[in-house]
């Protein structure tokens, strides 16, 4: 049973109050059109994060009836951020001296990406949806592109501007205009710095210096373990140090009994913040991992290829290698007019994978996935084979920087894999995985995607 729109909004705001503290940063981005003196939102986002090390440069641009821009606040009081989120949930944004409005009917519409039960990172998300904005005439769109190219802060047309802001021109795509709000967790387990060695577990946590760390809980479960005794809450055993370089460091050191890996789950307040694996590299039992690690120490080259990719071909090759480590049988076709990767699971399920380094390539990649999957399904049907073909779009960009909605991809039955999932995949490769179970979980998410969307009053 889906949640009501008001329940989705209430849950998001309650959790935001638990997570946000004084000193959070706020990044506001918007794309709007001026109609009868009102700035009507086409797409917008509010992202609030702790521990920002890079400060974006804000700007505002107005060409014809179009207004767009970004305003960044490095540090704001908690109450100010919460008030802005509450206003945004009602369809109102203030940025760069402008008051922007999301036109809505009496039935409020909300969507939330949270919770997906098998996610690894649980940043808060709320999307407020409005009424569709009338598309502009073709000649007006061309005129705006021309003006943007001549502006003091030039962009190569509206597509380039949207790409910079990570927003979408909903008029062109037929989507509903929306405001996406995201809140990042104030505490994180630093999986890359945490270690497990000969049953000695060392966990490193980073927290915003103003956050009350007494509200966190940290659960661990060791594998293979010793039954129920392997499960324990250890948040109260974390030792928190003084603030250094804008963050408070927490450390946990604990002796375990039978651990090749440890599953850690961090909760902040009443909400899960993140999950992850900490593995003992000397106790790996995945033969694929052992074989690959023999020629790539600690998978350093593969990690760099996948997570710091700058060349599409190398990225595709890296994703294929990662899929091999996870237990799949991947292949890259010699023919150019083919998916980037074709994957087979042990039980024979086929998946098509397209890889990209650019959000701007999403529409093209989605179109290819849909066409190629349909063609393959027709072939399988003609040969009386299994009629399920999964489709995945893989990118190395963080989910928060992607304007494309998961719900839009799910309508095409395409699973989106972002940087967060890729990082987590590397944490799982030391132990054997069940590829069919992973595909089934992704398929279940697609079929159940609208459980958390409130579509009406």
Coordinates of C-alpha atoms in Angstrom, one line a residue:
X1 CA 0.0 0.0 0.0
X2 CA 1.5 3.4 -1.1
X3 CA 1.9 6.2 1.3
X4 CA -0.3 9.3 1.0
X5 CA 1.4 12.5 -0.3
X6 CA 1.2 14.2 3.1
X7 CA 2.8 11.2 4.8
X8 CA 5.7 11.3 2.3
X9 CA 6.2 15.0 2.9
X10 CA 5.9 14.6 6.7
X11 CA 8.4 11.7 6.9
X12 CA 11.0 13.7 4.9
X13 CA 10.7 16.9 7.0
X14 CA 10.8 14.9 10.3
X15 CA 14.0 13.1 9.2
X16 CA 15.5 16.4 8.0
X17 CA 15.0 17.9 11.4
X18 CA 16.9 14.9 12.9
X19 CA 19.8 15.1 10.5
X20 CA 20.4 18.8 9.8
X21 CA 22.5 20.9 12.2
X22 CA 23.9 24.4 12.2
X23 CA 26.6 24.8 9.6
X24 CA 25.2 22.7 6.8
X25 CA 25.7 24.0 3.2
X26 CA 22.8 24.6 0.9
X27 CA 22.9 24.5 -2.9
X28 CA 19.9 25.9 -4.8
X29 CA 19.5 25.5 -8.6
X30 CA 16.6 26.5 -10.7
X31 CA 15.2 26.8 -14.3
X32 CA 12.1 28.8 -14.7
X33 CA 10.0 30.7 -17.2
X34 CA 8.4 34.1 -16.6
X35 CA 4.7 34.1 -17.3
X36 CA 2.4 37.1 -16.4
X37 CA 5.0 38.4 -13.9
X38 CA 5.3 35.0 -12.2
X39 CA 8.5 32.9 -12.3
X40 CA 7.1 29.4 -12.9
X41 CA 9.5 26.6 -12.1
X42 CA 10.4 24.2 -14.9
X43 CA 12.9 22.2 -12.7
X44 CA 14.7 23.0 -9.5
X45 CA 16.8 21.4 -6.8
X46 CA 17.8 22.1 -3.2
X47 CA 20.7 20.0 -1.9
X48 CA 22.0 20.4 1.7
X49 CA 25.2 18.7 2.7
X50 CA 27.8 18.7 5.5
X51 CA 31.6 18.8 5.2
X52 CA 31.7 20.5 1.8
X53 CA 35.3 21.0 0.6
X54 CA 34.5 22.6 -2.8
X55 CA 32.5 25.7 -3.0
X56 CA 30.5 26.1 -6.2
X57 CA 30.3 29.6 -7.9
X58 CA 26.7 30.9 -8.0
X59 CA 25.2 32.8 -11.0
X60 CA 22.0 34.0 -12.4
X61 CA 21.1 34.4 -16.0
X62 CA 18.0 35.7 -17.8
X63 CA 17.3 35.5 -21.5
X64 CA 13.9 36.2 -22.9
X65 CA 11.3 34.6 -20.7
X66 CA 13.8 32.1 -19.3
X67 CA 15.6 32.5 -15.9
X68 CA 18.1 30.1 -14.5
X69 CA 20.8 30.1 -11.9
X70 CA 22.5 28.7 -8.8
X71 CA 22.9 30.1 -5.3
X72 CA 25.3 28.4 -2.8
X73 CA 25.5 29.0 0.9
X74 CA 28.5 27.5 2.5
X75 CA 27.1 27.5 6.0
X76 CA 23.6 28.3 7.3
X77 CA 21.7 28.0 10.6
X78 CA 19.7 24.8 10.9
X79 CA 16.3 26.7 11.2
X80 CA 17.0 28.6 8.0
X81 CA 17.6 25.5 6.0
X82 CA 14.6 23.7 7.4
X83 CA 12.4 26.7 6.6
X84 CA 13.6 26.7 3.0
X85 CA 12.9 23.0 2.7
X86 CA 9.4 23.4 4.1
X87 CA 8.8 26.2 1.6
X88 CA 10.2 24.1 -1.3
X89 CA 7.9 21.3 -0.3
X90 CA 5.0 23.7 -0.8
X91 CA 6.4 24.7 -4.2
X92 CA 8.2 27.9 -3.3
X93 CA 11.9 28.8 -3.8
X94 CA 13.8 32.0 -3.2
X95 CA 17.2 32.3 -5.0
X96 CA 19.3 35.2 -6.2
X97 CA 16.6 37.7 -5.1
X98 CA 13.9 35.9 -7.2
X99 CA 10.7 34.3 -5.9
X100 CA 10.0 31.1 -7.9
X101 CA 6.8 29.1 -7.9
X102 CA 5.9 25.6 -8.7
X103 CA 2.4 25.7 -10.1
X104 CA 0.3 23.0 -8.5
X105 CA -3.4 21.9 -8.3
X106 CA -5.2 21.2 -5.1
X107 CA -4.0 17.6 -5.0
X108 CA -0.3 17.8 -3.9
X109 CA 1.9 15.2 -5.5
X110 CA 5.1 13.9 -3.9
X111 CA 7.6 11.2 -4.7
X112 CA 10.5 9.9 -2.6
X113 CA 13.4 7.7 -3.6
X114 CA 13.6 6.5 0.0
X115 CA 13.3 3.8 1.1
X116 CA 14.6 1.1 -1.1
X117 CA 15.2 -1.8 1.3
X118 CA 18.5 -3.0 -0.3
X119 CA 20.1 0.4 -0.9
X120 CA 23.5 1.2 0.5
X121 CA 23.3 4.9 0.9
X122 CA 20.1 6.4 2.4
X123 CA 20.3 10.2 1.8
X124 CA 16.9 11.8 2.3
X125 CA 14.9 12.8 -0.8
X126 CA 11.6 14.5 -1.6
X127 CA 10.3 15.6 -4.9
X128 CA 7.4 18.0 -5.1
X129 CA 5.6 17.8 -8.5
X130 CA 3.6 20.5 -10.2
X131 CA 1.4 21.0 -13.3
X132 CA 3.0 20.7 -16.7
X133 CA 4.3 23.9 -18.2
X134 CA 3.3 24.8 -21.7
X135 CA 6.1 24.1 -24.2
X136 CA 7.7 27.1 -25.8
X137 CA 7.4 27.6 -29.6
X138 CA 10.3 26.2 -31.7
X139 CA 11.4 29.7 -32.8
X140 CA 11.4 30.9 -29.1
X141 CA 13.6 27.9 -28.1
X142 CA 16.1 28.7 -31.0
X143 CA 16.1 32.4 -30.0
X144 CA 17.0 31.5 -26.3
X145 CA 19.8 29.2 -27.5
X146 CA 21.2 32.1 -29.6
X147 CA 21.0 34.5 -26.7
X148 CA 22.7 32.1 -24.3
X149 CA 25.6 31.7 -26.6
X150 CA 26.1 35.5 -26.7
X151 CA 25.6 36.1 -23.0
X152 CA 28.4 37.4 -20.7
X153 CA 28.3 34.0 -19.1
X154 CA 28.0 31.9 -22.2
X155 CA 26.3 28.5 -22.6
X156 CA 26.0 26.6 -25.8
X157 CA 22.2 26.7 -25.7
X158 CA 19.6 25.5 -23.2
X159 CA 20.9 21.9 -23.3
X160 CA 24.3 23.0 -22.1
X161 CA 22.8 25.2 -19.4
X162 CA 20.7 22.3 -18.1
X163 CA 23.7 20.0 -18.2
X164 CA 25.7 22.4 -16.0
X165 CA 22.9 22.7 -13.5
X166 CA 22.0 19.0 -13.6
X167 CA 18.4 20.0 -14.3
X168 CA 15.9 19.0 -17.0
X169 CA 13.7 21.2 -19.3
X170 CA 10.5 19.4 -18.4
X171 CA 8.7 21.3 -21.2
X172 CA 10.7 19.4 -23.8
X173 CA 10.6 16.0 -22.1
X174 CA 6.9 16.1 -21.3
X175 CA 7.6 15.6 -17.6
X176 CA 6.0 17.4 -14.7
X177 CA 8.0 20.3 -13.4
X178 CA 9.5 19.5 -10.0
X179 CA 11.6 20.5 -7.1
X180 CA 14.0 17.9 -5.8
X181 CA 15.2 18.2 -2.2
X182 CA 18.1 16.1 -0.9
X183 CA 19.6 16.0 2.6
X184 CA 23.0 14.2 3.1
X185 CA 23.7 12.3 6.3
X186 CA 25.6 14.2 9.0
X187 CA 27.6 11.1 9.9
X188 CA 29.3 8.6 7.6
X189 CA 31.2 5.4 8.0
X190 CA 34.4 5.8 6.0
X191 CA 34.6 2.3 4.4
X192 CA 37.8 3.1 2.6
X193 CA 39.6 3.9 5.9
X194 CA 38.0 1.2 8.0
X195 CA 39.9 -2.1 8.3
X196 CA 39.4 -5.8 9.2
X197 CA 42.5 -7.8 9.9
X198 CA 42.7 -11.1 11.7
X199 CA 39.4 -10.5 13.6
X200 CA 40.5 -7.0 14.6
X201 CA 37.9 -4.5 13.4
X202 CA 38.8 -0.8 13.1
X203 CA 35.9 1.5 12.0
X204 CA 36.4 5.2 11.2
X205 CA 33.4 7.6 11.1
X206 CA 33.3 11.3 10.1
X207 CA 30.6 13.6 11.6
X208 CA 29.7 17.2 11.1
X209 CA 31.3 19.1 14.1
X210 CA 28.0 20.5 15.2
X211 CA 26.0 17.3 15.1
X212 CA 25.0 15.5 18.3
X213 CA 26.7 12.1 17.8
X214 CA 24.7 10.5 20.7
X215 CA 21.8 10.1 18.3
X216 CA 23.6 7.5 16.1
X217 CA 23.5 3.8 16.3
X218 CA 26.0 1.4 14.6
X219 CA 25.1 -2.3 14.1
X220 CA 27.6 -4.9 13.0
X221 CA 27.3 -8.5 11.9
X222 CA 30.4 -10.6 11.3
X223 CA 30.6 -13.4 8.7
X224 CA 30.9 -16.4 8.9
X225 CA 30.4 -15.5 12.5
X226 CA 29.3 -17.5 15.5
X227 CA 25.5 -17.4 15.3
X228 CA 23.5 -14.7 17.0
X229 CA 26.5 -13.7 19.0
X230 CA 27.9 -12.1 15.8
X231 CA 25.2 -9.4 15.8
X232 CA 25.7 -6.4 18.1
X233 CA 25.1 -2.7 18.5
X234 CA 28.4 -0.9 19.0
X235 CA 27.6 2.8 18.4
X236 CA 28.0 3.5 22.1
X237 CA 31.6 2.2 21.9
X238 CA 32.7 4.8 19.3
X239 CA 35.2 7.2 20.7
X240 CA 34.8 10.7 19.3
X241 CA 37.8 13.0 19.1
X242 CA 38.2 16.7 18.7
X243 CA 37.3 18.6 15.5
X244 CA 40.0 18.5 12.8
X245 CA 39.7 20.1 9.4
X246 CA 36.0 20.8 9.8
X247 CA 34.9 17.3 10.9
X248 CA 34.8 15.2 14.1
X249 CA 36.5 11.8 13.8
X250 CA 35.0 8.8 15.5
X251 CA 36.9 5.5 16.0
X252 CA 35.8 2.1 17.0
X253 CA 38.2 -0.8 17.7
X254 CA 36.8 -4.2 18.6
X255 CA 37.9 -7.8 18.6
X256 CA 35.7 -10.3 16.8
X257 CA 35.6 -14.1 16.8
X258 CA 35.2 -15.4 13.3
X259 CA 35.2 -12.6 10.7
X260 CA 36.1 -12.7 7.1
X261 CA 33.9 -9.7 6.6
X262 CA 31.7 -7.4 8.6
X263 CA 28.4 -5.9 7.6
X264 CA 28.0 -2.4 9.2
X265 CA 24.7 -0.5 9.3
X266 CA 24.7 3.2 10.4
X267 CA 21.5 4.9 11.6
X268 CA 21.1 8.5 12.4
X269 CA 18.1 9.3 14.6
X270 CA 15.3 7.0 13.5
X271 CA 16.5 6.6 9.9
X272 CA 19.1 4.3 8.3
X273 CA 21.9 6.4 6.8
X274 CA 24.2 3.9 5.2
X275 CA 25.2 0.2 5.0
X276 CA 28.4 -1.3 3.9
X277 CA 30.9 -4.1 4.1
X278 CA 34.4 -4.1 5.7
X279 CA 36.4 -7.1 4.5
X280 CA 39.6 -8.9 5.5
X281 CA 41.7 -9.1 2.3
X282 CA 43.5 -12.1 3.6
X283 CA 40.4 -14.2 4.0
X284 CA 38.8 -13.7 0.6
X285 CA 37.0 -16.8 -0.7
X286 CA 35.8 -15.5 -4.1
X287 CA 38.1 -17.3 -6.6
X288 CA 37.4 -14.6 -9.2
X289 CA 38.6 -11.9 -6.8
X290 CA 41.7 -13.9 -5.9
X291 CA 42.5 -14.4 -9.6
X292 CA 42.0 -10.7 -10.5
X293 CA 43.8 -9.5 -7.4
X294 CA 46.9 -11.5 -8.4
X295 CA 47.5 -9.2 -11.3
X296 CA 46.0 -6.0 -9.9
X297 CA 46.9 -5.5 -6.3
X298 CA 43.9 -4.6 -4.2
X299 CA 42.1 -3.8 -7.5
X300 CA 43.7 -0.4 -7.6
X301 CA 43.8 -0.1 -11.4
X302 CA 40.2 -1.4 -11.7
X303 CA 38.9 1.0 -9.1
X304 CA 40.6 3.9 -10.9
X305 CA 39.2 2.8 -14.2
X306 CA 35.6 2.6 -12.9
X307 CA 35.4 5.4 -10.3
X308 CA 37.8 8.0 -11.9
X309 CA 37.0 7.2 -15.6
X310 CA 37.6 9.8 -18.3
X311 CA 37.5 7.5 -21.3
X312 CA 34.3 5.7 -22.2
X313 CA 36.0 2.6 -23.6
X314 CA 38.0 2.0 -20.5
X315 CA 35.0 2.6 -18.4
X316 CA 33.0 0.0 -20.3
X317 CA 35.9 -2.5 -19.9
X318 CA 36.2 -1.7 -16.2
X319 CA 32.4 -2.3 -15.7
X320 CA 32.7 -5.7 -17.5
X321 CA 35.6 -6.7 -15.2
X322 CA 33.6 -5.6 -12.1
X323 CA 30.6 -7.7 -13.4
X324 CA 32.9 -10.7 -13.7
X325 CA 34.1 -10.3 -10.1
X326 CA 30.4 -10.2 -9.0
X327 CA 29.8 -13.6 -10.6
X328 CA 28.3 -12.7 -14.0
X329 CA 29.5 -13.8 -17.4
X330 CA 30.0 -10.5 -19.3
X331 CA 30.9 -10.1 -22.9
X332 CA 31.7 -7.0 -25.1
X333 CA 30.5 -7.3 -28.7
X334 CA 32.9 -6.7 -31.5
X335 CA 30.1 -5.2 -33.6
X336 CA 29.7 -1.5 -33.0
X337 CA 25.8 -1.5 -33.2
X338 CA 25.4 -3.5 -30.0
X339 CA 25.1 -3.0 -26.3
X340 CA 28.2 -1.9 -24.5
X341 CA 28.1 -5.1 -22.4
X342 CA 25.9 -8.3 -22.6
X343 CA 25.6 -10.2 -19.3
X344 CA 24.5 -13.7 -18.5
X345 CA 23.7 -15.0 -15.0
X346 CA 24.3 -18.6 -13.9
X347 CA 20.6 -19.4 -14.4
X348 CA 20.6 -17.9 -17.9
X349 CA 19.0 -14.5 -17.4
X350 CA 20.3 -12.0 -19.9
X351 CA 21.0 -8.3 -19.1
X352 CA 22.0 -5.5 -21.5
X353 CA 24.2 -2.8 -20.1
X354 CA 24.9 0.6 -21.4
X355 CA 27.7 2.7 -19.8
X356 CA 28.1 6.5 -19.9
X357 CA 30.2 9.2 -18.3
X358 CA 27.8 12.1 -19.2
X359 CA 24.3 12.8 -18.0
X360 CA 23.7 14.4 -21.4
X361 CA 24.0 11.0 -23.0
X362 CA 21.2 9.5 -20.9
X363 CA 18.4 9.9 -23.5
X364 CA 20.4 8.3 -26.3
X365 CA 21.5 5.4 -24.1
X366 CA 18.0 4.8 -22.8
X367 CA 16.7 4.8 -26.4
X368 CA 19.4 2.2 -27.4
X369 CA 18.6 0.0 -24.4
X370 CA 14.8 0.0 -25.1
X371 CA 15.3 -0.7 -28.9
X372 CA 17.9 -3.4 -28.4
X373 CA 16.0 -5.2 -25.6
X374 CA 12.9 -5.2 -27.7
X375 CA 14.8 -6.7 -30.6
X376 CA 16.3 -9.4 -28.4
X377 CA 12.9 -10.2 -26.8
X378 CA 11.5 -10.8 -30.3
X379 CA 14.3 -13.1 -31.1
X380 CA 13.9 -15.0 -27.8
X381 CA 10.2 -15.3 -28.4
X382 CA 10.7 -16.7 -31.9
X383 CA 13.0 -19.3 -30.5
X384 CA 10.7 -20.0 -27.5
X385 CA 13.3 -18.9 -24.9
X386 CA 13.0 -17.1 -21.6
X387 CA 11.3 -13.7 -22.2
X388 CA 13.0 -11.7 -19.5
X389 CA 15.8 -9.4 -20.5
X390 CA 17.0 -6.9 -17.9
X391 CA 18.5 -3.5 -18.8
X392 CA 21.0 -1.4 -16.9
X393 CA 22.3 2.1 -17.4
X394 CA 25.6 2.5 -15.6
X395 CA 27.4 5.8 -14.9
X396 CA 30.1 6.9 -12.5
X397 CA 28.3 10.1 -11.4
X398 CA 26.8 10.4 -7.9
X399 CA 23.1 10.0 -7.8
X400 CA 22.5 13.5 -6.3
X401 CA 24.0 15.0 -9.4
X402 CA 21.7 13.3 -11.8
X403 CA 18.5 15.1 -12.7
X404 CA 16.9 12.1 -14.5
X405 CA 14.3 10.5 -12.2
X406 CA 14.5 6.9 -11.3
X407 CA 10.8 6.7 -11.9
X408 CA 11.2 7.8 -15.5
X409 CA 13.8 5.0 -16.1
X410 CA 11.6 2.5 -14.2
X411 CA 8.8 3.1 -16.6
X412 CA 11.1 1.8 -19.4
X413 CA 12.2 -1.0 -17.0
X414 CA 15.7 0.2 -16.8
X415 CA 17.8 0.1 -13.6
X416 CA 20.1 3.0 -13.0
X417 CA 23.5 2.2 -11.4
X418 CA 25.4 5.2 -10.1
X419 CA 28.7 5.9 -8.3
X420 CA 27.3 4.9 -4.9
X421 CA 26.4 1.4 -6.2
X422 CA 29.7 1.0 -7.9
X423 CA 31.6 1.9 -4.7
X424 CA 29.5 -0.6 -2.8
X425 CA 30.1 -3.3 -5.5
X426 CA 33.8 -3.1 -4.8
X427 CA 33.2 -3.7 -1.2
X428 CA 31.3 -6.9 -2.0
X429 CA 33.7 -8.6 -4.4
X430 CA 35.8 -10.5 -1.9
X431 CA 33.0 -12.9 -1.1
X432 CA 31.0 -14.9 -3.6
X433 CA 27.8 -13.2 -4.7
X434 CA 24.6 -14.6 -6.2
X435 CA 24.2 -12.9 -9.6
X436 CA 20.6 -14.2 -10.1
X437 CA 19.6 -12.8 -6.7
X438 CA 21.1 -9.4 -7.6
X439 CA 19.1 -9.3 -10.9
X440 CA 15.9 -10.4 -9.1
X441 CA 16.3 -7.7 -6.6
X442 CA 16.8 -5.0 -9.3
X443 CA 13.8 -6.4 -11.2
X444 CA 11.7 -6.3 -8.0
X445 CA 12.7 -2.6 -7.4
X446 CA 11.5 -1.7 -10.9
X447 CA 8.1 -3.5 -10.5
X448 CA 7.5 -1.9 -7.0
X449 CA 8.9 1.6 -7.8
X450 CA 5.6 3.4 -7.4
X451 CA 4.9 2.0 -3.9
X452 CA 6.4 5.2 -2.4
X453 CA 4.9 7.7 -4.8
X454 CA 1.9 9.7 -3.6
X455 CA -0.1 10.7 -6.6
X456 CA -3.2 12.5 -5.4
X457 CA -4.9 14.0 -2.4

